[in-house]
Short mmCIF file of C-alpha atoms in Angstrom, two decimals:
data_model
loop_
_atom_site.label_atom_id
_atom_site.label_comp_id
_atom_site.label_asym_id
_atom_site.label_seq_id
_atom_site.Cartn_x
_atom_site.Cartn_y
_atom_site.Cartn_z
CA MET L 319 81.30 106.21 92.18
CA THR L 320 85.12 106.21 92.52
CA ASN L 321 85.41 108.71 89.66
CA ARG L 322 82.86 110.97 91.33
CA TRP L 323 84.85 110.83 94.56
CA ILE L 324 88.01 111.77 92.72
CA SER L 325 86.25 114.71 91.09
CA PHE L 326 84.86 115.81 94.45
CA CYS L 327 88.29 115.62 96.06
CA GLU L 328 89.74 117.67 93.24
CA ILE L 329 87.14 120.35 93.81
CA HIS L 330 87.86 120.30 97.56
CA TRP L 331 91.59 120.77 97.20
CA ARG L 332 91.22 123.51 94.62
CA TYR L 333 88.78 125.33 96.93
CA TYR L 334 91.04 124.81 99.95
CA ILE L 335 94.02 126.29 98.15
CA VAL L 336 92.25 129.44 96.96
CA ALA L 337 89.58 129.96 99.66
CA GLY L 338 90.04 133.06 101.84
CA THR L 339 88.00 131.68 104.70
CA ASP L 340 85.76 128.75 105.52
CA HIS L 341 82.30 130.32 105.75
CA ILE L 342 80.33 127.12 105.79
CA GLY L 343 82.49 125.10 108.19
CA THR L 344 83.02 122.23 105.77
CA LEU L 345 86.83 122.08 105.54
CA ASP L 346 87.20 120.49 108.99
CA GLU L 347 84.74 117.78 108.03
CA TYR L 348 86.53 117.19 104.73
CA ASN L 349 89.88 116.96 106.54
CA LYS L 350 88.43 114.46 109.05
CA ASP L 351 87.07 112.30 106.23
CA ALA L 352 90.42 112.56 104.41
CA GLY L 353 92.18 111.26 107.49
CA GLU L 354 89.86 108.24 107.69
CA TYR L 355 89.88 107.46 103.96
CA TYR L 356 93.43 108.47 103.08
CA GLU L 357 93.78 106.48 99.88
CA VAL L 358 90.53 107.84 98.44
CA TRP L 359 91.66 111.42 99.10
CA LEU L 360 95.09 111.10 97.53
CA PRO L 361 95.37 113.55 94.62
CA LYS L 362 94.87 111.67 91.38
CA GLY L 363 94.06 114.40 88.89
CA ARG L 364 96.30 116.49 86.68
CA PRO L 365 96.07 120.16 85.61
CA VAL L 366 94.18 120.51 82.41
CA ASP L 367 96.81 122.70 80.77
CA LEU L 368 99.90 124.77 81.50
CA GLU L 369 97.90 127.82 82.54
CA ASP L 370 95.92 125.73 84.99
CA ALA L 371 99.11 124.16 86.38
CA ARG L 372 100.78 127.57 86.93
CA THR L 373 97.59 128.98 88.49
CA ILE L 374 97.39 126.19 91.07
CA LEU L 375 101.11 126.50 91.94
CA HIS L 376 100.83 130.29 92.27
CA ALA L 377 97.71 129.97 94.43
CA PHE L 378 99.44 127.52 96.79
CA ILE L 379 102.54 129.73 97.13
CA GLN L 380 100.37 132.75 97.89
CA ARG L 381 98.23 130.86 100.38
CA MET L 382 101.29 129.68 102.36
CA GLN L 383 102.51 133.28 102.62
CA SER L 384 99.25 134.54 104.11
CA THR L 385 99.41 136.43 107.43
CA SER L 386 95.69 137.09 107.68
CA ILE L 387 93.41 135.29 110.12
CA LEU L 388 90.80 135.33 107.37
CA TYR L 389 93.12 133.29 105.18
CA PRO L 390 94.16 130.59 107.69
CA LEU L 391 97.20 128.46 107.10
CA PRO L 392 96.87 124.68 107.33
CA ASP L 393 98.63 122.48 109.83
CA VAL L 394 101.70 120.53 108.61
CA PRO L 395 99.85 117.27 107.75
CA THR L 396 97.25 119.15 105.74
CA MET L 397 99.95 121.25 104.05
CA GLY L 398 101.59 117.96 103.02
CA SER L 399 98.39 116.87 101.37
CA MET L 400 98.10 120.20 99.59
CA VAL L 401 101.70 119.89 98.32
CA SER L 402 100.86 116.37 97.08
CA PHE L 403 97.97 117.91 95.12
CA VAL L 404 99.96 120.71 93.45
CA VAL L 405 102.99 118.45 92.89
CA PRO L 406 101.44 115.04 92.05
CA ARG L 407 103.52 111.89 92.15
CA SER L 408 102.74 111.37 88.46
CA GLY L 409 104.81 114.44 87.63
CA LEU L 410 104.51 118.01 86.53
CA MET L 411 103.95 119.78 83.23
CA PRO L 412 106.88 121.48 81.48
CA GLY L 413 106.76 125.25 81.89
CA VAL L 414 106.43 125.48 85.68
CA GLU L 415 110.06 125.09 86.64
CA ASP L 416 110.52 128.76 87.71
CA LEU L 417 107.99 128.19 90.47
CA PHE L 418 109.85 125.28 92.12
CA ILE L 419 112.16 127.34 94.37
CA PRO L 420 109.44 129.71 95.63
CA LEU L 421 107.27 126.64 96.36
CA VAL L 422 109.83 124.75 98.43
CA GLN L 423 110.77 127.94 100.23
CA VAL L 424 107.24 128.41 101.60
CA VAL L 425 106.86 124.74 102.41
CA PHE L 426 110.11 124.25 104.37
CA ARG L 427 109.96 127.61 106.11
CA TYR L 428 106.44 126.90 107.31
CA PHE L 429 107.50 123.40 108.34
CA TRP L 430 110.28 124.79 110.56
CA THR L 431 108.04 127.55 111.88
CA SER L 432 105.54 124.91 112.96
CA VAL L 433 108.16 122.69 114.49
CA ALA L 434 109.32 125.67 116.53
CA GLY L 435 105.79 126.10 117.86
CA LYS L 436 105.36 129.49 116.18
CA SER L 437 102.36 128.69 114.00
CA LEU L 438 98.69 128.91 114.94
CA HIS L 439 98.49 125.11 115.10
CA THR L 440 100.08 124.47 118.52
CA LYS L 441 98.17 121.21 119.24
CA PHE L 442 99.05 119.12 116.26
CA GLN L 443 101.58 116.30 116.80
CA LEU L 444 104.14 115.91 114.02
CA GLU L 445 104.48 112.30 112.88
CA PRO L 446 107.32 110.71 110.82
CA GLU L 447 105.01 110.13 107.86
CA ASP L 448 104.17 113.84 107.84
CA VAL L 449 107.86 114.55 107.24
CA ALA L 450 107.89 112.11 104.33
CA THR L 451 104.81 113.71 102.84
CA VAL L 452 106.30 117.17 103.01
CA VAL L 453 109.70 116.17 101.61
CA HIS L 454 108.65 113.77 98.83
CA PRO L 455 107.34 116.45 96.34
CA ALA L 456 110.78 118.10 96.40
CA PHE L 457 112.26 114.99 94.86
CA VAL L 458 109.48 114.88 92.26
CA MET L 459 110.67 118.33 91.32
CA VAL L 460 114.34 117.28 91.25
CA GLU L 461 113.54 114.43 88.86
CA HIS L 462 111.48 116.85 86.72
CA LEU L 463 114.39 119.28 86.49
CA VAL L 464 116.89 116.53 85.66
CA LYS L 465 114.71 115.52 82.69
CA ARG L 466 113.41 118.94 81.54
CA ALA L 467 115.85 121.62 82.75
CA PRO L 468 119.12 120.03 83.92
CA SER L 469 120.85 123.41 84.26
CA ARG L 470 118.39 124.34 87.03
CA ALA L 471 118.74 121.13 89.00
CA THR L 472 121.89 122.07 90.86
CA GLU L 473 120.50 125.44 91.92
CA PHE L 474 117.30 123.77 93.13
CA VAL L 475 119.20 121.09 95.13
CA LYS L 476 121.35 123.79 96.74
CA GLU L 477 118.21 125.61 97.82
CA LEU L 478 116.87 122.36 99.38
CA ILE L 479 120.15 122.08 101.33
CA ASN L 480 119.84 125.68 102.54
CA LEU L 481 116.23 125.08 103.59
CA GLY L 482 117.28 122.06 105.73
CA VAL L 483 116.11 119.07 103.78
CA ILE L 484 118.59 116.74 105.47
CA GLU L 485 117.70 118.08 108.90
CA THR L 486 114.00 117.65 108.01
CA LEU L 487 114.51 113.97 107.18
CA SER L 488 116.59 113.56 110.33
CA ARG L 489 113.78 115.05 112.38
CA GLY L 490 111.45 112.44 110.95
CA PHE L 491 113.69 109.59 112.21
CA VAL L 492 114.01 111.19 115.64
CA LEU L 493 110.20 111.39 115.94
CA ILE L 494 109.81 107.64 115.64
CA LYS L 495 108.88 106.30 119.05
CA ARG L 496 110.38 102.99 120.17
CA GLU L 497 107.94 101.22 122.42
CA PRO L 498 106.96 97.62 123.13
CA GLY L 499 104.81 96.34 120.30
CA PHE L 500 105.79 99.21 118.05
CA ASP L 501 105.37 98.54 114.33
CA GLU L 502 108.72 99.76 112.97
CA GLU L 503 108.00 98.93 109.36
CA LEU L 504 104.80 100.99 109.41
CA LYS L 505 106.58 104.12 110.68
CA PHE L 506 109.93 103.71 109.00
CA SER L 507 108.70 102.74 105.51
CA PRO L 508 107.55 106.20 104.31
CA LEU L 509 110.77 107.86 105.46
CA ILE L 510 113.06 105.16 104.10
CA ARG L 511 111.21 105.22 100.79
CA VAL L 512 111.70 109.00 100.52
CA CYS L 513 115.39 108.57 101.40
CA HIS L 514 115.77 106.04 98.56
CA GLU L 515 114.05 108.43 96.19
CA PHE L 516 116.31 111.21 97.39
CA SER L 517 119.40 109.10 96.74
CA ASN L 518 118.31 108.11 93.27
CA SER L 519 117.42 111.65 92.26
CA LEU L 520 120.77 113.00 93.51
CA LEU L 521 122.67 110.60 91.27
CA HIS L 522 121.78 112.74 88.26
CA VAL L 523 122.45 116.14 89.80
CA GLY L 524 125.98 117.48 89.21
CA PRO L 525 129.26 115.57 89.44
CA PRO L 526 130.27 113.71 92.60
CA THR L 527 132.45 116.63 93.69
CA TYR L 528 129.40 118.92 93.62
CA ARG L 529 127.39 116.55 95.84
CA GLU L 530 130.28 116.06 98.24
CA SER L 531 131.00 119.79 98.66
CA GLU L 532 127.35 120.88 98.91
CA PHE L 533 126.28 118.19 101.40
CA ALA L 534 129.48 118.19 103.47
CA ASP L 535 127.96 119.90 106.49
CA THR L 536 124.61 118.16 106.47
CA PHE L 537 126.21 114.70 106.15
CA VAL L 538 127.19 115.14 109.80
CA GLU L 539 123.48 115.44 110.56
CA TRP L 540 122.98 111.82 109.59
CA PHE L 541 125.61 110.74 112.13
CA LYS L 542 124.04 112.87 114.84
CA THR L 543 120.67 111.31 114.31
CA LEU L 544 121.90 107.71 114.08
CA ARG L 545 124.03 108.04 117.20
CA TYR L 546 121.27 109.76 119.07
CA LEU L 547 118.83 106.97 118.32
CA ARG L 548 121.35 104.28 119.23
CA SER L 549 122.27 106.01 122.51
CA GLN L 550 118.55 106.35 123.25
CA ASP L 551 118.09 102.61 122.72
CA SER L 552 121.03 101.96 124.97
CA MET L 553 119.74 104.21 127.79
CA LEU L 554 116.19 102.83 127.52
CA ASN L 555 117.36 99.25 127.09
CA THR L 556 115.15 98.83 124.01
CA GLN L 557 117.76 97.43 121.65
CA THR L 558 116.60 93.81 121.81
CA GLY L 559 113.02 94.82 120.95
CA HIS L 560 114.04 96.83 117.90
CA THR L 561 116.43 94.65 115.98
CA ASN L 562 114.89 95.72 112.67
CA TRP L 563 115.88 99.37 113.26
CA TYR L 564 119.59 98.65 112.84
CA PRO L 565 119.65 97.01 109.41
CA MET L 566 117.03 99.48 108.11
CA SER L 567 118.94 102.52 109.35
CA GLU L 568 122.30 101.20 108.28
CA ARG L 569 121.06 100.70 104.71
CA VAL L 570 119.75 104.27 104.47
CA TRP L 571 122.89 105.87 105.94
CA VAL L 572 125.25 103.80 103.79
CA GLU L 573 123.18 104.55 100.68
CA ILE L 574 123.15 108.28 101.31
CA GLY L 575 126.88 108.22 102.03
CA ASP L 576 127.62 106.29 98.86
CA ILE L 577 125.61 108.63 96.70
CA LEU L 578 127.39 111.61 98.16
CA GLU L 579 130.75 109.97 97.44
CA TYR L 580 131.78 109.79 101.03
CA ASP L 581 133.29 106.37 100.54
CA VAL L 582 136.60 108.17 99.81
CA GLN L 583 136.48 109.67 103.29
CA VAL L 584 135.71 106.54 105.36
CA PRO L 585 138.35 107.35 108.01
CA ARG L 586 136.74 110.79 108.58
CA ALA L 587 133.27 109.22 108.70
CA GLU L 588 134.38 106.59 111.23
CA ALA L 589 136.00 109.28 113.37
CA LEU L 590 132.77 111.29 113.38
CA SER L 591 130.79 108.15 114.27
CA ARG L 592 132.98 107.43 117.27
CA ALA L 593 132.88 111.07 118.34
CA PHE L 594 129.09 111.11 118.40
CA VAL L 595 128.98 107.92 120.47
CA SER L 596 131.20 109.48 123.08
CA SER L 597 129.02 112.61 123.20
CA ALA L 598 125.64 110.80 123.31
CA PRO L 599 124.27 112.67 126.39
CA VAL L 600 124.95 116.01 124.71
CA ILE L 601 123.29 114.87 121.49
CA ARG L 602 120.31 113.58 123.44
CA MET L 603 119.89 116.97 125.09
CA TRP L 604 120.19 118.72 121.76
CA TYR L 605 117.42 116.69 120.16
CA THR L 606 115.24 116.88 123.25
CA VAL L 607 115.34 120.64 123.21
CA GLY L 608 114.95 120.68 119.40
CA HIS L 609 116.70 121.93 116.32
CA ASP L 610 117.89 125.47 116.02
CA VAL L 611 115.32 126.52 113.42
CA THR L 612 116.38 130.18 113.14
CA LYS L 613 118.33 129.33 110.01
CA TRP L 614 115.17 128.34 108.14
CA THR L 615 112.45 130.50 109.70
CA GLY L 616 114.34 133.74 110.19
CA HIS L 617 112.94 134.05 113.76
#
């Protein structure tokens, strides 16, 4: 029975990626079931050959560029599931590397368009785990390039930076609500796991000087987010109820900083940290209003 379910889910995702419209009204029911039985619906299959792999990737890229109401775009959570299907955790076939940049371009641009409220799906509520689902396949692609086409890895990572990958992860942390009885581990775990994978994949991309120079501006984003969250805890008096947040967040920020070789600029980092503490109200307003997404959406 399990194998039959896997086959059925494979058919569903292939149909969803290439279908022009939903004539029989089944996709909503499939998505509802996928939400209730998440593990069952996780993509488990692999393309049968290189032609099949390229066809699926091409189809996904074309679908995410659609502007027709007869070819509706998914919401962000569903898009994350679609990306997990075309870029499975088990890896990709050699021979599809040229499609990586077009793929992440449509994914991140649509993500920022949705965050800005400019997509058709205005009612969905973005969750931290949605961010992790959207970002994770990018690191699967980084690892693939490191192993199969190292010369392309630096170009791909630079494109991720330009598309706002650090800002995307930061947005995920900001979305985490801190309330009495809140399960921090449940919400933080997917994001922190993705950050660890990000750090590990970056270790093999370019020399330390490359990582430091390319990520210099976005490193500040980590400080903005951390200081915003801490100032929020301070203003809401929720620090004592969220003691786990501090060691978890500290580990992630230190790890990212170490990977990017910012240990040689500790004085600068400490100065930035103090500066963001002193400007907490400004940062709070900035995050309340939202990111300036023009850079990634073009609107």
